[in-house]
Amino acid sequence: MKLKILGCYSATPRALNNTTSQVLEIANHMFLIDCGEGTQVQLRKHKVKFNRIKHIFISHLHGDHFFGLVGLISTFRLLTRETDLHIYGPKGIKEVVTLQMKLADSWTNFKLIFHELTTKTSELIFEDETIQVHTIPLNHRVYTNGYLFQEKEGNRKIDINLVEEANIDVAYYRKLAQGFDVVNEDGILIKNESVTKAGKKPKSYAFCSDTQYKEDIVPIISNVDVLYHESTFLEKHAHLAEKTKHSTAKEAASIAKQANVGTLLLGHYSTRYDSLKAFKEEAKQVFENVKLSKDGKAFKF
Amino acid sequence: MKLKILGCYSATPRALNNTTSQVLEIANHMFLIDCGEGTQVQLRKHKVKFNRIKHIFISHLHGDHFFGLVGLISTFRLLTRETDLHIYGPKGIKEVVTLQMKLADSWTNFKLIFHELTTKTSELIFEDETIQVHTIPLNHRVYTNGYLFQEKEGNRKIDINLVEEANIDVAYYRKLAQGFDVVNEDGILIKNESVTKAGKKPKSYAFCSDTQYKEDIVPIISNVDVLYHESTFLEKHAHLAEKTKHSTAKEAASIAKQANVGTLLLGHYSTRYDSLKAFKEEAKQVFENVKLSKDGKAFKF
């Protein structure tokens, strides 16, 4: 699982601070999460092969999370893309994108498929053989969802020596990989665990931005490998976090601790702070394994 | 008259190529012309005091000319701007901006005044004591206007020695500056030209992008000091210019020559060309005084 941070600052893009956007590579997918103004430039700058993106997940319709979307779609059009593009986001996202295309009299050659979200409970919005994506209902000034990406249990690894010893026909190997017990050539039932080992542990990633401290997301994101949780402010500005429905680094860490996540990744920093060190220090007082997202930084989990 | 090029490339923004946007300082105004994605970052990068902008002129609703507008407006809001902001552009611009503000549930504290354009003949759209702004109807794939900025004749300069010799009361000095003849203390009519000199020559700037070669703009822009005319292509790609309703450098130069402008400024280059030198060379074969716009370049005319 690879994560590339294209932008991790709040409010407005600046020369050195990009607004929210990330590329998640998981289970052979390349997912784009949020798309602030200038995201397409960040994709180019960081050499992301962005034609591979087939699914874009937008958390909410504040500009710093989606003003780059229509530009990216236009660029896909100019690059003569033909592959379908799925866009997940709050109701209204279709109208705003299509209105701009209508005014520009420029329609895409590829299918643009909108999945508009309205529910306030976690729902499954994408699934294939390898992965599931659920929404994480958040609490912000407008309707907002985080997204939970969970790889499915992979195939079990067959121990070829044990399988041959057990006298199992090759035709059953696929069943074994899928975790089933099988009957061998002598008519005896062979327990799956006796001839296979667990496959690669499935990875999971939860993206939670923007949100006020919201404890009821804990059961949804519990035990994820990586939690990105917004930390717009430090505790000394907790009153601003409350007023603007954002979180502090300490609050993000508290959620991480309760959900027993592997790694907490902070982001969506207000540009009022000169250094990000204090965010890490504050979070570490509550939860040990904290990392800081930074524009352009790539993580491998 | 100062002109700062924030972006002068066509189609899509890249790490080193910004799409169309310019800041024109003329007659104590700071006008923003077009606003491609990332314009607000360019304004910061080039240290433009952008709170001074009170009028934004959008040529047409293709993304490379206006996808940065809503982000800039949002940023003005975050910076707690209070001054009115006037936006001139094709019909539809109000709907697309206000829809995005509605979806983000974030309204401006300042007045946002839209001047939607629909006519296909040149019209006066802004005027005060110092300047007039007219549209320049262009011919592109969607409804498009260029803009003509013309300083008004400034006050005449009073020659204080001659005025005193002519025995003119101080109360009439303002009238003299405005160009009127006055009666002196002895009841004699004093011709204005005998005691004043011409003031500063008024400057003018014509912005023409995007457009196919269109000869009938010549009378509108005739004798302007500076003409910015798009040159998306070189003559070797004239077939593409025709197909996409853009101009070549040679065509831009031909317009400049016919309109007898002072300086021709080229721009809106396709990113297919490695170097801009050929644009200048091609245009110079038709019109001598050619300059190349480049991202971040400042001109003083």
Coordinates of C-alpha atoms in Angstrom, one line a residue:
Chain A
M1 CA 0.0 0.0 0.0
K2 CA 1.5 3.3 -1.1
L3 CA 0.3 6.8 -0.3
K4 CA 1.5 10.0 -1.9
I5 CA 0.5 13.3 -0.4
L6 CA -0.1 15.9 -3.1
G7 CA -1.3 18.5 -0.6
C8 CA -2.0 18.6 3.1
Y9 CA -2.8 22.2 4.0
S10 CA -6.1 23.8 4.7
A11 CA -7.9 26.8 3.3
T12 CA -6.0 28.2 0.3
P13 CA -3.2 27.1 -1.9
R14 CA 0.1 29.0 -1.7
A15 CA 3.4 28.8 -3.5
L16 CA 4.6 26.1 -1.1
N17 CA 1.4 24.8 0.5
N18 CA -1.0 22.7 -1.5
T19 CA -4.6 22.0 -0.4
T20 CA -5.9 18.5 0.2
S21 CA -5.2 15.7 -2.3
Q22 CA -3.7 12.2 -2.0
V23 CA -3.0 9.3 -4.3
L24 CA -3.6 5.9 -2.7
E25 CA -2.2 2.8 -4.4
I26 CA -3.8 -0.3 -3.0
A27 CA -4.8 -3.7 -4.4
N28 CA -3.8 -2.7 -7.9
H29 CA -6.0 0.4 -7.8
M30 CA -4.8 4.0 -8.0
F31 CA -7.4 6.1 -6.0
L32 CA -7.4 9.9 -5.9
I33 CA -8.7 11.3 -2.6
D34 CA -9.8 14.9 -2.7
C35 CA -8.7 17.3 -5.4
G36 CA -7.9 20.9 -4.3
E37 CA -7.0 23.6 -6.8
G38 CA -3.7 22.7 -8.6
T39 CA -3.9 19.0 -8.0
Q40 CA -3.3 18.3 -11.6
V41 CA 0.0 20.2 -11.4
Q42 CA 1.0 18.3 -8.3
L43 CA 0.3 15.0 -10.1
R44 CA 2.6 16.1 -12.9
K45 CA 5.2 17.5 -10.5
H46 CA 5.4 14.2 -8.6
K47 CA 5.3 12.1 -11.7
V48 CA 2.1 10.2 -10.9
K49 CA 0.9 8.2 -13.9
F50 CA -2.5 9.8 -13.4
N51 CA -4.2 8.2 -16.4
R52 CA -4.3 5.1 -14.1
I53 CA -6.8 6.9 -11.8
K54 CA -10.3 5.4 -12.3
H55 CA -11.9 6.5 -9.1
I56 CA -11.9 9.9 -7.4
F57 CA -13.3 10.3 -3.9
I58 CA -14.2 13.8 -2.8
S59 CA -14.9 14.2 0.9
H60 CA -16.9 17.5 0.8
L61 CA -17.5 20.5 -1.4
H62 CA -15.2 23.1 0.2
G63 CA -12.9 24.5 -2.3
D64 CA -9.7 23.3 -0.7
H65 CA -10.9 19.7 -1.3
F66 CA -12.4 19.9 -4.8
F67 CA -11.6 23.1 -6.8
G68 CA -9.1 21.1 -8.8
L69 CA -11.6 18.4 -9.9
V70 CA -13.1 20.1 -13.0
G71 CA -9.6 21.1 -14.2
L72 CA -8.4 17.5 -13.9
I73 CA -11.4 16.2 -15.8
S74 CA -10.7 18.8 -18.5
T75 CA -7.1 17.7 -18.7
F76 CA -8.2 14.0 -19.0
R77 CA -10.3 15.1 -21.9
L78 CA -7.4 16.9 -23.6
L79 CA -5.3 13.9 -23.1
T80 CA -8.0 11.9 -25.1
R81 CA -8.7 9.6 -22.2
E82 CA -11.2 6.8 -23.0
T83 CA -11.4 4.9 -19.7
D84 CA -14.4 5.4 -17.5
L85 CA -14.0 7.8 -14.5
H86 CA -15.9 7.3 -11.3
I87 CA -16.4 10.2 -9.0
Y88 CA -17.7 9.8 -5.5
G89 CA -18.8 12.8 -3.5
P90 CA -21.6 14.8 -1.9
K91 CA -24.8 15.5 -3.8
G92 CA -24.2 18.5 -6.0
I93 CA -20.9 17.4 -7.4
K94 CA -22.4 16.3 -10.6
E95 CA -24.3 19.6 -11.2
V96 CA -21.2 21.7 -10.6
V97 CA -18.9 19.6 -12.9
T98 CA -21.4 19.3 -15.7
L99 CA -22.4 22.9 -15.5
Q100 CA -18.8 23.9 -16.2
M101 CA -18.6 21.4 -19.0
K102 CA -21.8 22.8 -20.5
L103 CA -20.6 26.4 -20.3
A104 CA -17.3 25.4 -21.9
D105 CA -19.1 23.4 -24.5
S106 CA -16.6 20.6 -24.0
W107 CA -17.8 17.1 -23.2
T108 CA -15.6 14.2 -22.3
N109 CA -15.0 11.2 -24.7
F110 CA -14.8 9.0 -21.7
K111 CA -17.8 8.1 -19.4
L112 CA -18.0 10.2 -16.3
I113 CA -19.9 8.3 -13.7
F114 CA -21.0 10.2 -10.6
H115 CA -21.9 8.4 -7.4
E116 CA -23.5 11.1 -5.3
L117 CA -23.6 10.5 -1.6
T118 CA -26.3 11.6 0.8
T119 CA -26.5 9.0 3.7
K120 CA -25.3 9.8 7.1
T121 CA -24.3 6.3 8.0
S122 CA -21.3 4.3 6.8
E123 CA -22.1 2.6 3.5
L124 CA -20.3 0.4 1.0
I125 CA -19.7 2.4 -2.1
F126 CA -17.2 0.4 -4.1
E127 CA -16.3 -3.3 -4.2
D128 CA -14.4 -5.7 -6.4
E129 CA -12.5 -9.0 -5.8
T130 CA -9.7 -7.2 -4.1
I131 CA -11.1 -4.3 -2.1
Q132 CA -14.0 -2.6 -0.4
V133 CA -14.5 1.1 0.1
H134 CA -16.9 2.4 2.7
T135 CA -17.8 6.0 3.7
I136 CA -17.0 7.3 7.1
P137 CA -19.6 9.9 8.0
L138 CA -17.8 13.0 9.5
N139 CA -18.9 16.1 11.2
H140 CA -18.0 19.3 9.5
R141 CA -19.7 22.6 8.4
V142 CA -21.1 20.9 5.3
Y143 CA -22.0 17.3 4.5
T144 CA -18.7 15.4 4.6
N145 CA -17.5 11.8 4.3
G146 CA -14.2 10.2 5.0
Y147 CA -13.3 7.0 3.2
L148 CA -12.2 3.6 4.4
F149 CA -10.2 1.4 2.0
Q150 CA -9.9 -2.3 3.0
E151 CA -8.1 -4.9 1.0
K152 CA -9.9 -8.3 1.1
E153 CA -8.3 -11.4 2.5
G154 CA -5.9 -12.5 -0.2
N155 CA -5.5 -16.1 -1.5
R156 CA -3.8 -18.6 0.9
K157 CA -0.3 -19.8 0.0
I158 CA -0.2 -23.5 -1.0
D159 CA 2.7 -25.5 0.4
I160 CA 3.6 -27.5 -2.7
N161 CA 5.4 -30.3 -0.8
L162 CA 2.5 -30.8 1.6
V163 CA -0.1 -30.8 -1.1
E164 CA 1.8 -33.4 -3.1
E165 CA 2.3 -35.6 0.0
A166 CA -1.4 -35.3 0.7
N167 CA -2.2 -36.7 -2.8
I168 CA -4.4 -33.8 -3.8
D169 CA -5.3 -33.4 -7.5
V170 CA -4.0 -30.2 -9.2
A171 CA -7.6 -29.3 -10.1
Y172 CA -8.2 -28.5 -6.5
Y173 CA -5.3 -26.1 -6.0
R174 CA -7.5 -23.1 -6.7
K175 CA -10.1 -24.2 -4.1
L176 CA -7.2 -24.6 -1.6
A177 CA -6.0 -21.1 -2.4
Q178 CA -9.5 -19.8 -1.7
G179 CA -9.4 -21.4 1.7
F180 CA -11.6 -24.5 1.2
D181 CA -11.0 -28.0 2.5
V182 CA -10.8 -30.6 -0.3
V183 CA -11.1 -34.3 -0.8
N184 CA -7.9 -36.0 -2.0
E185 CA -7.5 -38.8 -4.5
D186 CA -8.0 -41.4 -1.8
G187 CA -11.3 -39.9 -0.8
I188 CA -10.0 -38.4 2.5
L189 CA -11.0 -34.8 3.5
I190 CA -7.9 -32.7 3.8
K191 CA -8.2 -29.7 6.1
N192 CA -7.1 -26.5 4.3
E193 CA -4.8 -25.3 7.1
S194 CA -2.8 -28.5 7.0
V195 CA -1.5 -27.8 3.4
T196 CA -1.7 -24.0 3.1
K197 CA -0.4 -20.9 4.9
A198 CA -2.2 -17.5 5.4
G199 CA -1.7 -15.2 2.4
K200 CA -0.5 -11.6 2.6
K201 CA -2.2 -9.7 5.4
P202 CA -4.8 -7.3 3.9
K203 CA -4.1 -3.6 4.3
S204 CA -6.5 -0.9 5.2
Y205 CA -6.5 2.9 5.1
A206 CA -8.9 5.4 6.6
F207 CA -9.0 9.0 5.3
C208 CA -10.8 11.4 7.8
S209 CA -10.9 15.0 6.7
D210 CA -12.5 17.5 7.5
T211 CA -14.1 16.8 10.8
Q212 CA -14.7 17.9 14.3
Y213 CA -13.6 15.3 17.0
K214 CA -16.1 12.6 16.4
E215 CA -15.9 9.5 18.6
D216 CA -18.5 7.5 16.8
I217 CA -16.2 6.9 13.8
V218 CA -14.0 4.7 16.1
P219 CA -15.9 1.4 15.4
I220 CA -15.8 2.0 11.7
I221 CA -12.0 2.6 11.5
S222 CA -11.0 0.3 14.3
N223 CA -7.7 -1.5 13.7
V224 CA -6.9 0.1 10.3
D225 CA -3.3 0.0 9.4
V226 CA -3.2 3.7 8.7
L227 CA -5.5 6.5 9.8
Y228 CA -5.1 9.9 8.1
H229 CA -6.9 12.3 10.5
E230 CA -7.1 16.0 10.0
S231 CA -5.4 18.2 12.6
T232 CA -6.0 21.7 11.4
F233 CA -5.1 23.2 14.8
L234 CA -3.0 22.6 17.9
E235 CA -4.7 22.4 21.3
K236 CA -3.8 26.0 22.0
H237 CA -6.3 26.9 19.3
A238 CA -9.0 24.3 20.4
H239 CA -11.5 27.1 20.4
L240 CA -10.9 27.7 16.7
A241 CA -11.2 24.0 16.0
E242 CA -14.5 23.9 17.7
K243 CA -15.8 27.0 16.0
T244 CA -14.8 25.9 12.5
K245 CA -15.6 22.2 13.1
H246 CA -12.0 21.0 12.7
S247 CA -9.8 18.8 15.0
T248 CA -6.6 19.4 17.0
A249 CA -3.6 17.1 16.8
K250 CA -4.4 15.8 20.3
E251 CA -8.0 15.0 19.2
A252 CA -6.7 13.1 16.1
A253 CA -4.4 11.1 18.4
S254 CA -7.2 10.3 20.8
I255 CA -9.3 8.9 17.9
A256 CA -6.2 6.9 16.7
K257 CA -5.7 5.5 20.2
Q258 CA -9.4 4.5 20.7
A259 CA -9.5 2.9 17.2
N260 CA -6.2 1.1 17.9
V261 CA -4.8 2.0 14.5
G262 CA -1.3 1.1 13.3
T263 CA -0.1 4.5 12.2
L264 CA -1.6 7.9 12.6
L265 CA -0.9 10.3 9.8
L266 CA -1.6 14.0 10.5
G267 CA -2.5 16.7 8.0
H268 CA -4.8 19.5 6.8
Y269 CA -2.7 21.9 8.8
S270 CA -3.6 25.6 9.1
T271 CA -0.9 27.7 7.5
R272 CA -0.8 29.9 10.7
Y273 CA 1.9 27.5 12.1
D274 CA 5.5 28.0 11.0
S275 CA 6.6 24.5 11.8
L276 CA 4.8 21.1 11.9
K277 CA 6.9 19.7 14.7
A278 CA 4.5 20.8 17.4
F279 CA 1.7 18.7 15.7
K280 CA 3.7 15.5 16.1
E281 CA 4.8 16.3 19.6
E282 CA 1.2 17.1 20.7
A283 CA -0.2 13.9 19.2
K284 CA 2.6 11.7 20.5
Q285 CA 1.5 12.5 24.1
V286 CA -1.6 10.5 23.4
F287 CA -0.6 8.0 20.7
E288 CA 2.9 6.8 19.9
N289 CA 3.1 6.0 16.2
V290 CA 2.5 9.4 14.6
K291 CA 3.7 10.6 11.2
L292 CA 3.4 14.0 9.5
S293 CA 2.0 14.3 6.0
K294 CA 3.9 16.8 3.9
D295 CA 3.3 17.9 0.3
G296 CA 5.1 15.5 -2.1
K297 CA 5.9 12.9 0.6
A298 CA 5.4 9.2 -0.3
F299 CA 4.6 6.6 2.3
K300 CA 4.8 2.8 1.9
F301 CA 2.8 0.8 4.5
Chain B
M1 CA 0.9 51.3 -17.6
K2 CA 2.2 48.0 -16.1
L3 CA 1.4 44.5 -17.2
K4 CA 2.3 41.4 -15.3
I5 CA 1.9 38.0 -17.0
L6 CA 0.8 35.4 -14.5
G7 CA 0.3 32.7 -17.1
C8 CA 0.4 32.6 -20.9
Y9 CA 0.0 29.0 -21.9
S10 CA -3.0 27.3 -23.4
A11 CA -5.0 24.2 -22.4
T12 CA -3.7 22.8 -19.1
P13 CA -1.5 24.1 -16.2
R14 CA 1.8 22.3 -15.7
A15 CA 4.6 22.7 -13.2
L16 CA 6.2 25.4 -15.3
N17 CA 3.4 26.5 -17.6
N18 CA 0.5 28.5 -16.2
T19 CA -2.7 29.1 -18.0
T20 CA -4.0 32.6 -18.9
S21 CA -4.0 35.4 -16.4
Q22 CA -2.6 38.9 -16.3
V23 CA -2.6 41.9 -14.0
L24 CA -2.9 45.3 -15.7
E25 CA -2.1 48.4 -13.7
I26 CA -3.5 51.4 -15.5
A27 CA -5.0 54.8 -14.4
N28 CA -4.7 53.8 -10.7
H29 CA -6.6 50.6 -11.2
M30 CA -5.4 47.0 -10.8
F31 CA -7.4 44.9 -13.3
L32 CA -7.2 41.1 -13.4
I33 CA -7.7 39.7 -16.9
D34 CA -8.6 36.0 -17.0
C35 CA -8.0 33.6 -14.2
G36 CA -6.9 30.1 -15.0
E37 CA -6.4 27.4 -12.4
G38 CA -3.7 28.4 -9.9
T39 CA -3.9 32.1 -10.6
Q40 CA -4.1 32.8 -6.8
V41 CA -0.8 31.0 -6.3
Q42 CA 0.8 33.0 -9.2
L43 CA -0.5 36.2 -7.6
R44 CA 1.2 35.3 -4.3
K45 CA 4.4 34.0 -6.0
H46 CA 4.8 37.2 -7.9
K47 CA 3.9 39.4 -4.9
V48 CA 0.9 41.1 -6.4
K49 CA -1.0 43.0 -3.8
F50 CA -4.2 41.3 -5.0
N51 CA -6.5 42.9 -2.5
R52 CA -6.2 45.9 -4.8
I53 CA -8.1 44.1 -7.5
K54 CA -11.6 45.4 -7.8
H55 CA -12.4 44.3 -11.3
I56 CA -11.9 40.9 -13.0
F57 CA -12.4 40.5 -16.7
I58 CA -13.0 36.9 -18.0
S59 CA -12.8 36.4 -21.7
H60 CA -14.6 33.1 -22.0
L61 CA -15.6 30.0 -20.0
H62 CA -12.9 27.6 -21.0
G63 CA -11.1 26.2 -18.0
D64 CA -7.7 27.6 -18.9
H65 CA -9.2 31.1 -18.6
F66 CA -11.4 30.8 -15.5
F67 CA -11.0 27.7 -13.4
G68 CA -9.0 29.8 -10.9
L69 CA -11.8 32.3 -10.4
V70 CA -13.9 30.6 -7.7
G71 CA -10.7 29.7 -5.7
L72 CA -9.6 33.4 -5.8
I73 CA -13.0 34.5 -4.6
S74 CA -12.9 32.0 -1.8
T75 CA -9.5 33.2 -0.8
F76 CA -10.7 36.8 -0.8
R77 CA -13.4 35.6 1.6
L78 CA -10.9 33.9 3.9
L79 CA -8.8 37.1 3.9
T80 CA -12.0 38.9 5.2
R81 CA -12.1 41.2 2.2
E82 CA -14.9 43.9 2.4
T83 CA -14.4 45.8 -0.9
D84 CA -16.8 45.2 -3.7
L85 CA -15.6 42.9 -6.5
H86 CA -16.9 43.3 -10.0
I87 CA -16.7 40.3 -12.4
Y88 CA -17.2 40.7 -16.1
G89 CA -17.7 37.7 -18.2
P90 CA -20.0 35.6 -20.4
K91 CA -23.5 34.7 -19.3
G92 CA -23.3 31.7 -17.0
I93 CA -20.4 32.9 -15.0
K94 CA -22.7 34.0 -12.1
E95 CA -24.4 30.7 -12.0
V96 CA -21.2 28.6 -11.8
V97 CA -19.6 30.8 -9.1
T98 CA -22.7 31.1 -7.0
L99 CA -23.5 27.3 -7.3
Q100 CA -20.1 26.5 -5.9
M101 CA -20.5 29.0 -3.0
K102 CA -23.9 27.5 -2.3
L103 CA -22.6 23.9 -2.2
A104 CA -19.7 25.1 0.1
D105 CA -22.2 27.0 2.2
S106 CA -19.8 29.9 2.2
W107 CA -20.9 33.3 1.2
T108 CA -18.7 36.4 0.8
N109 CA -18.8 39.3 3.2
F110 CA -18.0 41.6 0.3
K111 CA -20.4 42.4 -2.6
L112 CA -19.8 40.2 -5.6
I113 CA -21.2 42.1 -8.6
F114 CA -21.5 40.1 -11.8
H115 CA -21.7 41.9 -15.2
E116 CA -22.7 39.1 -17.6
L117 CA -22.0 39.8 -21.3
T118 CA -24.1 38.6 -24.2
T119 CA -23.7 41.1 -27.0
K120 CA -21.7 40.4 -30.1
T121 CA -20.7 44.0 -30.8
S122 CA -18.2 46.1 -28.9
E123 CA -19.7 47.7 -25.9
L124 CA -18.6 50.0 -23.1
I125 CA -18.7 48.0 -19.9
F126 CA -16.8 50.1 -17.4
E127 CA -16.0 53.8 -17.2
D128 CA -14.8 56.3 -14.6
E129 CA -13.0 59.7 -14.7
T130 CA -9.8 58.1 -15.8
I131 CA -10.5 55.1 -18.0
Q132 CA -12.9 53.3 -20.3
V133 CA -13.2 49.6 -20.9
H134 CA -14.8 48.1 -24.0
T135 CA -15.4 44.5 -25.1
I136 CA -13.7 43.2 -28.2
P137 CA -15.9 40.5 -29.7
L138 CA -13.8 37.6 -30.7
N139 CA -14.4 34.4 -32.6
H140 CA -13.7 31.2 -30.7
R141 CA -15.4 27.9 -30.0
V142 CA -17.6 29.5 -27.3
Y143 CA -18.8 33.1 -26.8
T144 CA -15.6 35.1 -26.1
N145 CA -14.7 38.8 -25.6
G146 CA -11.4 40.5 -25.6
Y147 CA -11.1 43.7 -23.6
L148 CA -9.9 47.2 -24.6
F149 CA -8.6 49.4 -21.8
Q150 CA -8.2 53.1 -22.7
E151 CA -7.0 55.9 -20.4
K152 CA -8.9 59.1 -20.9
E153 CA -7.1 62.3 -22.0
G154 CA -5.4 63.5 -18.8
N155 CA -5.5 67.1 -17.5
R156 CA -3.5 69.7 -19.5
K157 CA -0.4 71.1 -17.8
I158 CA -0.7 74.7 -16.8
D159 CA 2.3 76.9 -17.5
I160 CA 2.3 79.0 -14.3
N161 CA 4.3 81.9 -15.8
L162 CA 2.1 82.3 -18.8
V163 CA -1.1 82.0 -16.7
E164 CA 0.1 84.7 -14.3
E165 CA 1.2 86.9 -17.2
A166 CA -2.3 86.4 -18.7
N167 CA -3.9 87.7 -15.5
I168 CA -6.1 84.7 -15.0
D169 CA -7.8 84.2 -11.6
V170 CA -6.7 81.1 -9.6
A171 CA -10.3 80.0 -9.5
Y172 CA -10.1 79.2 -13.3
Y173 CA -7.0 77.0 -13.1
R174 CA -9.2 73.8 -12.8
K175 CA -11.1 74.8 -16.0
L176 CA -7.8 75.4 -17.8
A177 CA -6.5 71.9 -16.7
Q178 CA -9.7 70.5 -18.2
G179 CA -9.0 72.2 -21.5
F180 CA -11.5 75.0 -21.5
D181 CA -10.8 78.6 -22.6
V182 CA -11.3 81.2 -19.8
V183 CA -11.9 84.9 -19.4
N184 CA -9.2 86.8 -17.5
E185 CA -9.6 89.5 -14.9
D186 CA -9.6 92.1 -17.7
G187 CA -12.5 90.4 -19.5
I188 CA -10.5 89.0 -22.3
L189 CA -11.0 85.5 -23.6
I190 CA -7.7 83.5 -23.2
K191 CA -7.3 80.5 -25.5
N192 CA -6.5 77.3 -23.5
E193 CA -3.5 76.3 -25.7
S194 CA -1.8 79.7 -25.2
V195 CA -1.3 79.0 -21.4
T196 CA -1.3 75.1 -21.2
K197 CA 0.5 72.2 -22.6
A198 CA -0.9 68.7 -23.5
G199 CA -0.9 66.4 -20.5
K200 CA 0.5 62.8 -20.4
K201 CA -0.5 60.8 -23.4
P202 CA -3.2 58.4 -22.5
K203 CA -2.3 54.7 -22.7
S204 CA -4.3 51.9 -24.1
Y205 CA -4.1 48.1 -24.0
A206 CA -6.1 45.5 -26.0
F207 CA -6.3 41.9 -24.8
C208 CA -7.4 39.5 -27.5
S209 CA -7.6 35.8 -26.4
D210 CA -8.8 33.3 -27.5
T211 CA -9.7 33.9 -31.1
Q212 CA -9.4 32.8 -34.7
Y213 CA -7.9 35.4 -37.1
K214 CA -10.6 38.1 -37.1
E215 CA -10.0 41.2 -39.2
D216 CA -13.1 43.1 -38.0
I217 CA -11.5 43.7 -34.6
V218 CA -9.0 46.0 -36.3
P219 CA -11.1 49.2 -36.2
I220 CA -11.8 48.6 -32.5
I221 CA -8.1 48.2 -31.4
S222 CA -6.6 50.6 -33.9
N223 CA -3.6 52.5 -32.7
V224 CA -3.5 50.9 -29.2
D225 CA -0.2 51.2 -27.5
V226 CA -0.1 47.5 -26.7
L227 CA -2.0 44.6 -28.3
Y228 CA -1.9 41.2 -26.6
H229 CA -3.0 38.8 -29.3
E230 CA -3.1 35.0 -28.8
S231 CA -0.7 32.9 -30.9
T232 CA -1.5 29.4 -29.9
F233 CA 0.3 28.0 -33.0
L234 CA 2.9 28.6 -35.6
E235 CA 2.0 28.8 -39.2
K236 CA 3.2 25.2 -39.8
H237 CA 0.2 24.2 -37.6
A238 CA -2.3 26.6 -39.3
H239 CA -4.6 23.7 -39.9
L240 CA -4.8 23.2 -36.1
A241 CA -5.4 26.9 -35.5
E242 CA -8.3 26.8 -38.0
K243 CA -9.8 23.7 -36.5
T244 CA -9.6 24.9 -32.9
K245 CA -10.4 28.5 -33.7
H246 CA -7.1 29.9 -32.5
S247 CA -4.5 32.1 -34.3
T248 CA -0.9 31.7 -35.5
A249 CA 1.9 34.1 -34.6
K250 CA 1.8 35.4 -38.2
E251 CA -1.9 36.0 -38.0
A252 CA -1.5 37.9 -34.7
A253 CA 1.2 40.0 -36.4
S254 CA -1.1 40.7 -39.4
I255 CA -3.8 42.1 -37.0
A256 CA -1.1 44.2 -35.2
K257 CA 0.1 45.6 -38.5
Q258 CA -3.4 46.5 -39.8
A259 CA -4.4 48.1 -36.5
N260 CA -1.1 50.0 -36.4
V261 CA -0.5 49.2 -32.7
G262 CA 2.6 50.2 -30.8
T263 CA 3.7 46.8 -29.5
L264 CA 2.5 43.3 -30.2
L265 CA 2.6 40.9 -27.2
L266 CA 2.3 37.2 -28.1
G267 CA 0.9 34.5 -25.8
H268 CA -1.4 31.6 -25.2
Y269 CA 1.2 29.3 -26.6
S270 CA 0.5 25.6 -27.1
T271 CA 2.8 23.6 -24.9
R272 CA 3.8 21.5 -27.9
Y273 CA 6.6 23.9 -28.7
D274 CA 9.9 23.6 -26.9
S275 CA 11.0 27.2 -27.5
L276 CA 9.1 30.4 -28.0
K277 CA 11.8 31.9 -30.2
A278 CA 10.0 30.8 -33.4
F279 CA 6.9 32.7 -32.4
K280 CA 8.8 36.0 -32.3
E281 CA 10.6 35.2 -35.5
E282 CA 7.4 34.3 -37.4
A283 CA 5.6 37.4 -36.2
K284 CA 8.5 39.7 -36.9
Q285 CA 8.3 38.9 -40.6
V286 CA 5.0 40.8 -40.7
F287 CA 5.3 43.3 -37.8
E288 CA 8.5 44.7 -36.3
N289 CA 7.8 45.5 -32.6
V290 CA 7.0 42.0 -31.2
K291 CA 7.4 40.9 -27.6
L292 CA 6.9 37.5 -26.0
S293 CA 4.8 37.1 -22.9
K294 CA 6.3 34.7 -20.3
D295 CA 4.9 33.5 -17.0
G296 CA 6.0 36.0 -14.3
K297 CA 7.3 38.6 -16.7
A298 CA 6.5 42.3 -16.0
F299 CA 6.2 44.9 -18.7
K300 CA 6.1 48.7 -18.4
F301 CA 4.7 50.6 -21.3

